[in-house]
């Protein structure tokens, strides 16, 4: 087989890249290691920047999102002993946010790929990129015991944090920067009506988050120690701890019910540079991970794909400028989101080794945020997502 672009990974980054390239007449194939059912079983992100909404709409997969998604003006921050503070992105950044689950986006992308006859090969084993520094790179993989080869002009590494793409870049070329946090998030999905707005809670017992997927599907998280075991958290214990971290007027409005999904995600900040090696381009979690505090992970995957698809389409129209600039341009946005997510994680979480000074300084910063329109404007423009570079 020969295609112009071979894509490793059928998560949101790989599927969205495939969809945008196909609509622009750039033929491609997606090689996904897992089954479609497995990919769709993952419960992950839930909040989209308006720039991401516009990318999805222009890719032709906005119809269900616009019908079922929840447009909202920002996110609340509740912290013990004080009133609620609102990250009002519509007022201070001129843009709303969209609550629409990553699972739905992936379903919509699979449906769009099927409708266009896009080629997504799932359960592809041992996907391996070859000849990345030559003129004729190719992918090999195994399916049903047969080894296959796909010749391509370019390869997109959209295979997530544990994928193969990053590992084929020589250590002499690849530079990684990582920060691990001493806690994770224990997340629950329940078929219950969510709070009206998405609220982060900062509390002496730890961080908590109340979010949503639709009017009868709620998503909640509590900060938990890294060695937390799911089996130690039956539903009633989770609900009691979640409510204990919200101010009473909000806690009393949380509708509890049986969890239909429960999982623990560790928090890390990770950036791999450069995001290009010869004919290989990294996009999404293959190149970076941010703590979910700022709701940036999925949005960064979408912005990488916006930049990479624009660059590849321009190449086939005779202009290589964007390809040459892809890595630097994507990394400027990645580092902006990584810094913002790190800052908000420090502000809202309790650290095991924090001192009284740390605590008082954070309380003072939250008070400053609540008082200063300038501080709120800065927070909102970052939370809403900065404009894409031309
Ligand atoms: P993905 O990891 O989603 O997709 C990569 C795909 O590549 C997978 O389907 C995988 O099976 C496949 N793959 C891997 N290795 C392969 C190989 N060798 N060959 C072929 N295919 C291969 N972000 C937020 O904004 N908010 C959140 O609340 C949030 N919660 C998260 C919770 C968890 C547990 C995790 C892990 C991430 C969370 N994220 C969140 C971040 C998440 O949404 C990612 O940013 C998003 O999935 C990135 O999409 P992709 O880059 O496509 O990577
Ligand atoms: C979610 O709805 O899963 C969500 C919302 C906001 C975040 C992280 C996750 O910052």
Tab-separated table of C-alpha atoms in Angstrom, residues 16 38 82 89 101 112 116 135 144 156 180-181 197 217 242 246 255-257 264 304 307 315 334 363 369 371 376:
chain	number	residue	atom	x	y	z
A	16	UNK	CA	-8.790	14.122	13.597
A	38	UNK	CA	-11.204	-0.454	23.567
A	82	UNK	CA	-14.366	31.818	50.900
A	89	UNK	CA	-13.908	33.286	29.951
A	101	UNK	CA	-16.647	14.348	26.308
A	112	UNK	CA	-16.950	10.507	10.042
A	116	UNK	CA	-15.904	9.066	4.080
A	135	UNK	CA	12.890	10.212	0.943
A	144	UNK	CA	-3.679	-11.619	11.553
A	156	UNK	CA	2.453	11.266	11.990
A	180	UNK	CA	5.936	14.185	38.351
A	181	UNK	CA	3.329	15.240	40.934
A	197	UNK	CA	-21.352	24.706	36.192
A	217	UNK	CA	-24.026	12.187	33.121
A	242	UNK	CA	-16.064	14.625	47.351
A	246	UNK	CA	-16.889	21.472	48.423
A	255	UNK	CA	-26.613	14.299	43.306
A	256	UNK	CA	-24.952	10.973	44.115
A	257	UNK	CA	-25.569	7.612	42.470
A	264	UNK	CA	-7.120	6.788	38.737
A	304	UNK	CA	-1.077	20.128	17.239
A	307	UNK	CA	-0.843	23.036	12.869
A	315	UNK	CA	3.258	20.969	1.403
A	334	UNK	CA	2.610	23.293	24.335
A	363	UNK	CA	-4.433	31.711	49.768
A	369	UNK	CA	-7.290	36.630	41.682
A	371	UNK	CA	-9.921	41.045	43.589
A	376	UNK	CA	-8.695	37.365	36.009
